Short mmCIF file of C-alpha atoms in Angstrom, two decimals:
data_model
loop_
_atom_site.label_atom_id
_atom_site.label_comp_id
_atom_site.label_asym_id
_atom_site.label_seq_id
_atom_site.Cartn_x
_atom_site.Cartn_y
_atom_site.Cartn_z
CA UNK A 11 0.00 0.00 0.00
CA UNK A 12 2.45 2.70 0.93
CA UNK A 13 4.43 1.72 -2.90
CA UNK A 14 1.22 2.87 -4.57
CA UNK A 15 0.94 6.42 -5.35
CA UNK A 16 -1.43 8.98 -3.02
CA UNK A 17 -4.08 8.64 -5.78
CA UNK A 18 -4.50 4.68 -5.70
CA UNK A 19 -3.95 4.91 -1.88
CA UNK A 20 -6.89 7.55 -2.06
CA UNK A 21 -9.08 5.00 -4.19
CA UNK A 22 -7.96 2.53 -2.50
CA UNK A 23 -9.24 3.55 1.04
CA UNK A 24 -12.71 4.16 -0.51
CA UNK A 25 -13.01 0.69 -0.65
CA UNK A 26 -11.51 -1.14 2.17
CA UNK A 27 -8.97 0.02 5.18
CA UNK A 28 -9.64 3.72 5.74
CA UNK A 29 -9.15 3.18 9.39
CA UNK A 30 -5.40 2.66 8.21
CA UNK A 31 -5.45 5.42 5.95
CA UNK A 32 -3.50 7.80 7.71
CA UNK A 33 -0.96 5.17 8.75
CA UNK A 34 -0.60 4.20 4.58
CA UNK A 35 0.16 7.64 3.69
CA UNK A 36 2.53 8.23 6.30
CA UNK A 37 4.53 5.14 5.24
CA UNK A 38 4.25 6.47 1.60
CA UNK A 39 6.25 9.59 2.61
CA UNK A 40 9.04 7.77 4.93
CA UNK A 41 9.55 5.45 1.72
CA UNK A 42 9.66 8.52 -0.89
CA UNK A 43 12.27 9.78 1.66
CA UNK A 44 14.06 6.70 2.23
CA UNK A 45 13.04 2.95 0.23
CA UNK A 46 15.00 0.76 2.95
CA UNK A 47 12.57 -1.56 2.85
CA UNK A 48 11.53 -3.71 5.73
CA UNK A 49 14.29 -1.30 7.71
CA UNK A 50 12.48 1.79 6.41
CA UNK A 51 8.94 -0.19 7.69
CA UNK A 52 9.88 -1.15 10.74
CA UNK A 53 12.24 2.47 11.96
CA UNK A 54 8.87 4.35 12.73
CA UNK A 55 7.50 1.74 15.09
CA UNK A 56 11.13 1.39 16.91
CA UNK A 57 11.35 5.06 17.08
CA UNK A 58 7.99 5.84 18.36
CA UNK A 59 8.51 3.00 21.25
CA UNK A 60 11.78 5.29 21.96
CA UNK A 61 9.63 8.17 22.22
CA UNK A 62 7.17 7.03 24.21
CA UNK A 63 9.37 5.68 26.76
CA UNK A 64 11.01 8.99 26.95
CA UNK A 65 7.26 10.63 27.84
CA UNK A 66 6.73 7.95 30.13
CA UNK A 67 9.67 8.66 31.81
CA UNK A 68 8.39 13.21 31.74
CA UNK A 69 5.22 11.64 33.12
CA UNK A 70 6.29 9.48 36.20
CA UNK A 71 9.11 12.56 36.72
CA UNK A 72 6.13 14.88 36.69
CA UNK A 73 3.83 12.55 39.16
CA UNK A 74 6.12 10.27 41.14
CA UNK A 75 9.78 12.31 41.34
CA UNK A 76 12.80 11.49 39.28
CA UNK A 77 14.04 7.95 40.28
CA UNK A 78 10.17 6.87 39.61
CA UNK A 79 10.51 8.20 36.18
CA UNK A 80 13.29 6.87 34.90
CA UNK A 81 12.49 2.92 36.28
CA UNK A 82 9.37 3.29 34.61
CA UNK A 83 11.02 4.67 31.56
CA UNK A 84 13.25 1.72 31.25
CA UNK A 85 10.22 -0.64 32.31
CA UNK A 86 8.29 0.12 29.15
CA UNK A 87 10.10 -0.90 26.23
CA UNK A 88 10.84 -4.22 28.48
CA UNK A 89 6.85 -5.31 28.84
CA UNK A 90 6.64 -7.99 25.69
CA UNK A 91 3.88 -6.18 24.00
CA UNK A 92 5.70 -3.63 23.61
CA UNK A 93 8.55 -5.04 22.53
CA UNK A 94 6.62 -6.93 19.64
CA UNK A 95 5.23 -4.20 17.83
CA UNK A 96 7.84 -1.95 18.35
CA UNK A 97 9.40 -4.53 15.85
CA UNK A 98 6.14 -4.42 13.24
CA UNK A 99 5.56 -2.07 9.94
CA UNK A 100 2.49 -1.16 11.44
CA UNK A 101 0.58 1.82 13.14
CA UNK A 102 -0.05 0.51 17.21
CA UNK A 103 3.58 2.04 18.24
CA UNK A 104 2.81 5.63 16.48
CA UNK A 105 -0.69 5.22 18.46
CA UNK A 106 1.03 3.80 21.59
CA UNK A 107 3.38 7.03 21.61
CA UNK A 108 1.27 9.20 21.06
CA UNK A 109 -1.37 8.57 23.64
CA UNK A 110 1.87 9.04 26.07
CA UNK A 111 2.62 12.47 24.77
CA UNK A 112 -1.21 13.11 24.59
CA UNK A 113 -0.98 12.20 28.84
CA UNK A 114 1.93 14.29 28.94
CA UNK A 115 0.43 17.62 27.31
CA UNK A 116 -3.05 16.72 29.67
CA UNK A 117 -1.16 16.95 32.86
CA UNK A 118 0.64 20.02 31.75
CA UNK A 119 -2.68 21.53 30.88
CA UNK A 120 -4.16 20.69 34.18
CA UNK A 121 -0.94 22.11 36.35
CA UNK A 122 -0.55 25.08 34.11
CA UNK A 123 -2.96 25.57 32.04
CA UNK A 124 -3.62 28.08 29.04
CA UNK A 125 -5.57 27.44 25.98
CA UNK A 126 -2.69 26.33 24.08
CA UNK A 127 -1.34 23.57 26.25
CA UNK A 128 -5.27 22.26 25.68
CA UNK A 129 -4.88 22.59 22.28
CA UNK A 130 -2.00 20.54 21.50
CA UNK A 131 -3.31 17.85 24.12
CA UNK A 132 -6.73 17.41 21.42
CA UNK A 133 -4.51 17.59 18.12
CA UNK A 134 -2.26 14.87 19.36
CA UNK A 135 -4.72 12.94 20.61
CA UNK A 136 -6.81 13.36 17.30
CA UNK A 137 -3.52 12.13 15.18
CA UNK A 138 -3.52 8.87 17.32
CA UNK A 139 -7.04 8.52 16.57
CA UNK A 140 -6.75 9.04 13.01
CA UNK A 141 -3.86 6.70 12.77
CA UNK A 142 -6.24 3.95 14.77
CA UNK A 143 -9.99 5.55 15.59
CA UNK A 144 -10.17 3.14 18.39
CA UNK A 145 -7.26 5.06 19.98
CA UNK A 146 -10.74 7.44 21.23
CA UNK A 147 -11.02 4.94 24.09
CA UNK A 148 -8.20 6.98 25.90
CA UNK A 149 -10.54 9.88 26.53
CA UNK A 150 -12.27 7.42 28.81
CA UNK A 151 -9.13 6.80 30.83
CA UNK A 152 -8.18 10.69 30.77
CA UNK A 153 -12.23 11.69 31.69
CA UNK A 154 -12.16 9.50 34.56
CA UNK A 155 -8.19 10.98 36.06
CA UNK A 156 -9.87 14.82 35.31
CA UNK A 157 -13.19 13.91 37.70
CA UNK A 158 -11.22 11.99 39.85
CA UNK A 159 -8.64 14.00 41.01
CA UNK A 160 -10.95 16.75 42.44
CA UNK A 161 -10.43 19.52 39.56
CA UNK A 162 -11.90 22.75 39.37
CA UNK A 163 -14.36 23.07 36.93
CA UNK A 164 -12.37 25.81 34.88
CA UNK A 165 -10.25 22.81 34.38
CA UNK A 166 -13.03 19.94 33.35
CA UNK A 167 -14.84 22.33 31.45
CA UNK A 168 -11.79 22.84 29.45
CA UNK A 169 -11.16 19.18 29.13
CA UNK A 170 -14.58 18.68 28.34
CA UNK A 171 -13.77 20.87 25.40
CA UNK A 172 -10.72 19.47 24.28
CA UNK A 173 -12.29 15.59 24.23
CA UNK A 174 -15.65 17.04 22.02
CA UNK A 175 -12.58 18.50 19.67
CA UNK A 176 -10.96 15.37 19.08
CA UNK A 177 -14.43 12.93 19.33
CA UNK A 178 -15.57 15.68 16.23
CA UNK A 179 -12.57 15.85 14.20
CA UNK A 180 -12.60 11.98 14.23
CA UNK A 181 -16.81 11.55 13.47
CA UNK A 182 -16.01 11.96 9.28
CA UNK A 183 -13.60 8.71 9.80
CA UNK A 184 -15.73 6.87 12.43
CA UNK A 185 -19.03 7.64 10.31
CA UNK A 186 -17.18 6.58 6.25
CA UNK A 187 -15.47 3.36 8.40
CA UNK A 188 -18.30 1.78 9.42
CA UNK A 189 -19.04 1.21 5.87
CA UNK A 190 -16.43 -1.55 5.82
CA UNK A 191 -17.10 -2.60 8.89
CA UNK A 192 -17.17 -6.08 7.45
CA UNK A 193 -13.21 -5.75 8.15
CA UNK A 194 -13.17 -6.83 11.34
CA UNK A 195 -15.65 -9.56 11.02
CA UNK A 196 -12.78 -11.91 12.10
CA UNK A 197 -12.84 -10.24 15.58
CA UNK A 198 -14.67 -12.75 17.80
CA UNK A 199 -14.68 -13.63 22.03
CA UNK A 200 -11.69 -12.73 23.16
CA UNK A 201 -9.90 -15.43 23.35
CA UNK A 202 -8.07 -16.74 26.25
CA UNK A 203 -4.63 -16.31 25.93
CA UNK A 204 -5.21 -12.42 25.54
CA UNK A 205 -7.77 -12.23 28.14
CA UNK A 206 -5.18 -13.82 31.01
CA UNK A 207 -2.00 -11.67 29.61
CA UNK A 208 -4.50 -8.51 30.31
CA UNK A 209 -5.89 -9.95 33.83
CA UNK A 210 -2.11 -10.93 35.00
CA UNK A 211 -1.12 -7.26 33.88
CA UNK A 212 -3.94 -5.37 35.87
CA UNK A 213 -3.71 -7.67 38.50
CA UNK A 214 0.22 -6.47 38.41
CA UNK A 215 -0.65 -3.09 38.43
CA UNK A 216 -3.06 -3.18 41.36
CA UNK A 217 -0.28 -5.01 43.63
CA UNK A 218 1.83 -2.33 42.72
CA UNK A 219 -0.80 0.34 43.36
CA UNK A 220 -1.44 -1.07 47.08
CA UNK A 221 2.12 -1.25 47.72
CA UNK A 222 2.54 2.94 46.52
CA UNK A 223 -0.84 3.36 48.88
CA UNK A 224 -2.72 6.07 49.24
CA UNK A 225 -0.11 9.15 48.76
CA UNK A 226 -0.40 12.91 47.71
CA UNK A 227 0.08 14.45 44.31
CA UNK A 228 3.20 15.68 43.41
CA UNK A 229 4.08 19.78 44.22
CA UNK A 230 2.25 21.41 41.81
CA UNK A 231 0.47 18.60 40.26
CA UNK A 232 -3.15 18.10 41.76
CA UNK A 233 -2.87 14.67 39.44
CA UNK A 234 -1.95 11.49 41.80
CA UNK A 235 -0.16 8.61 39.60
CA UNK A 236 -2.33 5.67 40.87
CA UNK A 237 -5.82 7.25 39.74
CA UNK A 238 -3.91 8.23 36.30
CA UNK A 239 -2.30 5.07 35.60
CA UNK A 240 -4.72 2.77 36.85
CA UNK A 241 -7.32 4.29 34.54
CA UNK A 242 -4.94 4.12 31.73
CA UNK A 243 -4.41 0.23 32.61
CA UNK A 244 -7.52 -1.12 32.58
CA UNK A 245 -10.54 1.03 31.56
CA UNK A 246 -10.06 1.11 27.71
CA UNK A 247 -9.50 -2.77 27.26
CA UNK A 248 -12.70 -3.27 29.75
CA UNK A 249 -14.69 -1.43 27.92
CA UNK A 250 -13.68 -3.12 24.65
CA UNK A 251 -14.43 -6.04 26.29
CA UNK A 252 -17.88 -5.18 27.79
CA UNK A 253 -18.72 -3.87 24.29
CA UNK A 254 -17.89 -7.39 22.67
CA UNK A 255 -21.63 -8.98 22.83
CA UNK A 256 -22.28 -5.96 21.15
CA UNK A 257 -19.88 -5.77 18.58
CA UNK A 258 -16.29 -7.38 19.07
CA UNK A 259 -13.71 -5.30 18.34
CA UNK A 260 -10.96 -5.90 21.54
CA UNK A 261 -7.93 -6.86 20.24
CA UNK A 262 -5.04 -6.24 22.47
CA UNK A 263 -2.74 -4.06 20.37
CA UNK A 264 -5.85 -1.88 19.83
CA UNK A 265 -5.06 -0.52 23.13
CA UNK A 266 -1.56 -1.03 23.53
CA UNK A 267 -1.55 1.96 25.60
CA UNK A 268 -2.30 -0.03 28.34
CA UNK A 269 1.23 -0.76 28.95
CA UNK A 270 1.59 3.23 30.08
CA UNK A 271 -0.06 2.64 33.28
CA UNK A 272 1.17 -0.63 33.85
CA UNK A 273 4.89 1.12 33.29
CA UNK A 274 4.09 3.84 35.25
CA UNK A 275 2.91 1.50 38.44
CA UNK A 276 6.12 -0.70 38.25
CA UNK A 277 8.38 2.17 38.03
CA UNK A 278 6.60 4.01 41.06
CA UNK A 279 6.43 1.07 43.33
CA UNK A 280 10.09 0.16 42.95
CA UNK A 281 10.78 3.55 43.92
CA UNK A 282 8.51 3.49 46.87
CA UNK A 283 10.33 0.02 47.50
CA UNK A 284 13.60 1.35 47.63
CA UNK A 285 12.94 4.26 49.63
CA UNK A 286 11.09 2.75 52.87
CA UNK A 287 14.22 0.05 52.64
CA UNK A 288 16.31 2.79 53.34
CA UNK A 289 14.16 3.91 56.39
CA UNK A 290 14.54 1.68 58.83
CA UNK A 291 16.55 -1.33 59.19
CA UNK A 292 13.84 -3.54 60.05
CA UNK A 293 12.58 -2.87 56.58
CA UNK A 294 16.17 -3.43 54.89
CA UNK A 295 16.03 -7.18 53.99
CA UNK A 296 12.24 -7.20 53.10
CA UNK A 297 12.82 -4.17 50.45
CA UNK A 298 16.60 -6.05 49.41
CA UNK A 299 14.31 -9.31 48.47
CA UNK A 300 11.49 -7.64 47.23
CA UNK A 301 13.19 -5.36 44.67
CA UNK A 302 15.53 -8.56 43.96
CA UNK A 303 12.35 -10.44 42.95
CA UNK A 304 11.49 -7.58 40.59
CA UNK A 305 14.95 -7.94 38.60
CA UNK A 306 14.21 -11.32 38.86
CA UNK A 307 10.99 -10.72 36.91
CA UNK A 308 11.94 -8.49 34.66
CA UNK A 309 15.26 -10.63 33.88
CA UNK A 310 12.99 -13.47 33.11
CA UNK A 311 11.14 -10.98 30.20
CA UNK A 312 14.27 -11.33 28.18
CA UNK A 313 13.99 -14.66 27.09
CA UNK A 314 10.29 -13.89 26.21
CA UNK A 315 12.26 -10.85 24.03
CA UNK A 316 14.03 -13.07 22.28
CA UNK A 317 11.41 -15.68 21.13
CA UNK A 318 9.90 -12.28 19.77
CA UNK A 319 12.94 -11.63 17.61
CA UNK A 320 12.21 -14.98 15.92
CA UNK A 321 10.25 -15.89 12.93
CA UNK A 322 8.31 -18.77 14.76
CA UNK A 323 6.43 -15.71 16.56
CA UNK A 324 4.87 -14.67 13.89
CA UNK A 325 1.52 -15.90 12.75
CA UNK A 326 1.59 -14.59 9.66
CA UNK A 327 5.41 -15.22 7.74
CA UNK A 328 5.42 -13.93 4.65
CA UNK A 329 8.73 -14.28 3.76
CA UNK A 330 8.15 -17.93 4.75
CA UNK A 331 5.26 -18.18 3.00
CA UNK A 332 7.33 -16.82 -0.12
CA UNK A 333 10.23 -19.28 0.17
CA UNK A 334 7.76 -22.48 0.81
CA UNK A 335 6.24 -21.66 -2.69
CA UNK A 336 9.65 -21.33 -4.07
CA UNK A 337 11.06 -24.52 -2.49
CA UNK A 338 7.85 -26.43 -4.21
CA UNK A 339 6.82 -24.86 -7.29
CA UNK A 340 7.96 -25.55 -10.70
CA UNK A 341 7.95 -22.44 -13.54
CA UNK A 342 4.11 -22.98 -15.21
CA UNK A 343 2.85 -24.22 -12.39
CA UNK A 344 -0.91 -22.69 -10.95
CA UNK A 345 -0.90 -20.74 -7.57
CA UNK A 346 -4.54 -20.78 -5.92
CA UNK A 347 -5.07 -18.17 -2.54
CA UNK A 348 -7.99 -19.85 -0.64
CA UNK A 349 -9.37 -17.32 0.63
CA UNK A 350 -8.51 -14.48 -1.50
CA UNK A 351 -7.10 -12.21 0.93
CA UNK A 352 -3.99 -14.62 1.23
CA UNK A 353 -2.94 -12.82 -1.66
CA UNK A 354 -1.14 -11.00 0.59
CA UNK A 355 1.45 -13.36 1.44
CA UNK A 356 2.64 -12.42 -2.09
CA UNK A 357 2.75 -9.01 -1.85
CA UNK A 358 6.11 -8.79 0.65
CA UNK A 359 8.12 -10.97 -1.79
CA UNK A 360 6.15 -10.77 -5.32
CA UNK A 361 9.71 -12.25 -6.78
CA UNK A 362 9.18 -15.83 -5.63
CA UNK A 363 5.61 -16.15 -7.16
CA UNK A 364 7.00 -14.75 -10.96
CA UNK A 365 6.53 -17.43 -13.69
CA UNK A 366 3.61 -18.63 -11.86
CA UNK A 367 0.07 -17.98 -12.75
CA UNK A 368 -2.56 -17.05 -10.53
CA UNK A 369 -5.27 -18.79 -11.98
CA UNK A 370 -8.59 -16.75 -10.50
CA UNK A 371 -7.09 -13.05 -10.16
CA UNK A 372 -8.86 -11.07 -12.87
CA UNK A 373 -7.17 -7.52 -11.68
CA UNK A 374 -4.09 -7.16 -9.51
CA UNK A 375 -4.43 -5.20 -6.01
CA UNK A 376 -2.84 -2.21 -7.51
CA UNK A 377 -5.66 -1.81 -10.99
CA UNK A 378 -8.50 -2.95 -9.29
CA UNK A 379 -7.76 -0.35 -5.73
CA UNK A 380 -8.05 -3.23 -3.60
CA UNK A 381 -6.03 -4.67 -0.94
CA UNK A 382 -6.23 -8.53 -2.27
CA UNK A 383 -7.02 -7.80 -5.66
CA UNK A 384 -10.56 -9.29 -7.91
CA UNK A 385 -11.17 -12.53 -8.96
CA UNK A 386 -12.66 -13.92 -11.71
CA UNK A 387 -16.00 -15.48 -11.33
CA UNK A 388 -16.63 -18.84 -10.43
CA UNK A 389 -17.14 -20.56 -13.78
CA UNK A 390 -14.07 -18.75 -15.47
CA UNK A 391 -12.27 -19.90 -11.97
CA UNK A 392 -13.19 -23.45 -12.83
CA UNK A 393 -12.20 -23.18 -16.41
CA UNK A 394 -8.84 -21.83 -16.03
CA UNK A 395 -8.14 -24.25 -12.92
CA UNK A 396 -8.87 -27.02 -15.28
CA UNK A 397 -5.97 -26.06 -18.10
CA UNK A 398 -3.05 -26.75 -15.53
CA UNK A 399 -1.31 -29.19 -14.99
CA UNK A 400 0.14 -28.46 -11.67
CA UNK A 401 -1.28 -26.13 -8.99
CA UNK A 402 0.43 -24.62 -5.73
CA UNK A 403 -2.66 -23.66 -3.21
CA UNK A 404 -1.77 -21.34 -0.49
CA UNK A 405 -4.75 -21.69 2.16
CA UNK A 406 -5.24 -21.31 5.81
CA UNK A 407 -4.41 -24.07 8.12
CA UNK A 408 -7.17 -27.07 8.53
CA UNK A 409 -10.25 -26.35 10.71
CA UNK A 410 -10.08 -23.02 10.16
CA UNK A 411 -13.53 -21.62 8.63
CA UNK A 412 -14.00 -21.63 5.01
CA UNK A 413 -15.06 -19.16 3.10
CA UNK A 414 -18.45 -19.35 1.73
CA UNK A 415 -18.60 -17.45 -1.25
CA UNK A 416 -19.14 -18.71 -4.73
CA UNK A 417 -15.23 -18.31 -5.97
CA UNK A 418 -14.19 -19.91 -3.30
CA UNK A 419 -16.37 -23.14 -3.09
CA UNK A 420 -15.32 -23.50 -6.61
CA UNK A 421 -11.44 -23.53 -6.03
CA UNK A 422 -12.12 -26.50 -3.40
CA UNK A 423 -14.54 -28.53 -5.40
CA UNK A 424 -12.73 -27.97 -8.81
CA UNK A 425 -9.63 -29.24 -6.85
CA UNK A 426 -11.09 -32.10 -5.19
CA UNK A 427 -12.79 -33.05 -8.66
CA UNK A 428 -9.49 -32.99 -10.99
CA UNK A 429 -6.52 -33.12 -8.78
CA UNK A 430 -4.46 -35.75 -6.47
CA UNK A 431 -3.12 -33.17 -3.25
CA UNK A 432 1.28 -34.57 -3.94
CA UNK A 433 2.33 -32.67 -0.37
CA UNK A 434 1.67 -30.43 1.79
CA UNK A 435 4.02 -27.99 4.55
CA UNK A 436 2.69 -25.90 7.20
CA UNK A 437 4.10 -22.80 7.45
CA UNK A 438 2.70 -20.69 10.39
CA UNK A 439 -0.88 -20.01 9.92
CA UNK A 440 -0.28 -20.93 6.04
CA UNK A 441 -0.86 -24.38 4.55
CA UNK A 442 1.30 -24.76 1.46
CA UNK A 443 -0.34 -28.09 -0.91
CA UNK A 444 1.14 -28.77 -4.46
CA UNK A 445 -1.89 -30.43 -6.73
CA UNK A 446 -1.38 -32.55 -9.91
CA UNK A 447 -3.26 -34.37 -12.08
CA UNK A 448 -4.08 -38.15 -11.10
CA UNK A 449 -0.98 -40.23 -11.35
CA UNK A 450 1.05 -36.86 -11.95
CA UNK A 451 2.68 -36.46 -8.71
#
């Protein structure tokens, strides 16, 4: 998407993605700047994670004191959902950082207000939320700090006006998206190895609250840390999740900002750890094992950062995906995506799929303004499956659902009609089959 000029990007986005829009035609401009490839891709994400632990570090300075700051600072880019898509060419990092920045310019508004501070606090917020319109959550998490830390009304009247700014400037996008709403159809339950990562890290963040306690706000900052970080930690994934008989739509990296409060909490309660060790002697060897069990913790994150750095961690391997094909097809040979979105997979590494022919792609991605491309329909499918001899079929893994559309029922039963399956390799979430003839394998 980002290759394609701003005009097909434009077209494009009328049809499918506009949520991503913003995040597309950012990526356009790094790659006009620089085309490093998946280096060029990935640099934003690493950078923003860089960024945002810098404001989280302003932000537990500004609540907590210095030492609280800087732990939390170094905390953050250590949590393991962070560190995942601080790797990945996509826009949750941007949106992560700024939401942080966005919590940075809100607490400088409410300690020193000025209609200026309140205006940069909406327009970065608004960016995140253009880059991902679920980012808009956040104003839940910032409404409920502003009415919970005892404000005067000068001050929530002013936020009040801020949040209608940014819930306005991001109604065109909410309104147009919903048209292709069908885009997150795949969202379901949340499943249960997300739901227990976000329990164990609020449960993590509400030991660490009870261990800070009940304490003051900072000089000059009528803010306290545990109602702002708490609120960041766990009201916007809750409220995802309450919404999912509704509509599903909680993934975890939609609110990625999670991992702000959960930062923020670590980073304060080490702090308050260290300094009532230092009070009293009686309190020396419970803070020395205490704060030894949190570098113990943490320590154990970086094998969990290194599995990250590996391709097995990734559902989706498209440069696996790519050499699979590679290592099985022949030049001539058919290549079948079942469903048609896995067209995809190609797109990374379009090299190792030349001198094949896709046998049911009328237009490419790029002439027909789509993301997957348009197929032909299901009789021509069936005709032109039937002239090969030989026929690579990239599909999901078994039991996953099938697709139910005509196009598609007609690549499985033209294949199970004609053709012998010769092998098959998993790779990830991709099934790679080669198909001959009978008595052609």
């Amino acid at each position: 998407m980002a290759h394609r000029s701003v005009a097909q990007i434009w077209h494009t986005l009328g049809r499918a993605d506009a949520v991503h829009g913003l995040y597309y035609l950012l990526m356009h401009g790094v790659f006009a700047l620089w085309d490093g490839g998946e280096t060029a891709l990935r640099l934003p994400s690493v950078l923003a994670v860089a960024t945002a632990a810098v404001g989280v570090t302003l932000i537990g300075r500004m609540l907590a004191g210095p030492r609280a700051g800087v732990l939390a600072g170094l905390i953050f880019p250590l949590i393991p959902t962070v560190q995942r898509y601080a790797q990945e060419g996509r826009s949750y990092a941007l949106v992560c950082a700024l939401i942080t920045w966005s919590t940075w310019l809100l607490l400088t508004a409410i300690s020193r207000r000025g209609g200026l501070r309140w205006s940069a606090y909406a327009a970065v917020l608004l960016t995140a939320c253009l880059l991902h319109e679920l980012a808009v959550v956040t104003l839940l998490a910032h409404g409920a700090t502003v009415f919970r830390s005892g404000l005067p009304h000068a001050v929530i009247r002013a936020w009040g006006i801020a949040a209608g700014c940014v819930a306005v400037g991001l109604l065109p996008l909410a309104a147009f998206s919903t048209t292709q709403a069908e885009q997150v159809d795949w969202i379901g339950f949340p499943d249960l190895w997300q739901t227990t990562r976000f329990v164990v890290a609020a449960l993590l963040g509400l030991l660490c609250a009870r261990v800070l306690g009940r304490t003051e706000p900072a000089a000059g900052q009528p803010v306290e840390l545990r109602t702002l970080a708490l609120s960041l930690l766990i009201l916007p994934t809750v409220l995802l999740i309450l919404l999912t008989p509704v509509r599903p739509l909680y993934v975890d990296r939609y609110v990625l900002s999670y991992t702000i409060g959960l930062a923020l909490l670590i980073g304060a309660a080490l702090d308050r750890i260290r300094r009532e060790a230092t009070r009293a002697r009686a309190r020396a060897l419970r803070g020395a094992v205490t704060v030894a069990a949190a570098g113990a913790a943490l320590a154990a994150l970086f094998p969990v950062g290194a599995y990250l750095r590996t391709p097995q961690s990734r559902q989706n391997d498209a440069d696996a995906v790519a050499h699979a094909v590679r290592e099985v097809a022949r030049p001539g040979d058919g290549v079948l995506f079942m469903p048609a979105r896995r067209r995809v997979w190609t797109l990374a590494r379009p090299e190792a799929f030349r001198g094949l022919s896709d046998l049911a792609l009328e237009r490419s991605p790029v002439a027909s303004n789509t993301l997957h491309g348009t197929e032909f329909t299901p009789g021509r499918i069936r005709a032109r499956i039937l002239t090969a001899r030989r026929i690579v079929a990239v599909h999901d893994l078994a039991g996953q659902p099938l697709e139910t559309d005509a196009q598609e029922a007609a690549k499985r039963e033209t294949l199970r009609a004609h053709f012998e399956e010769c092998e098959s390799h998993t790779v990830t979430q991709a099934e790679i089959t080669v198909h001959a003839r009978p008595g052609s394998c």
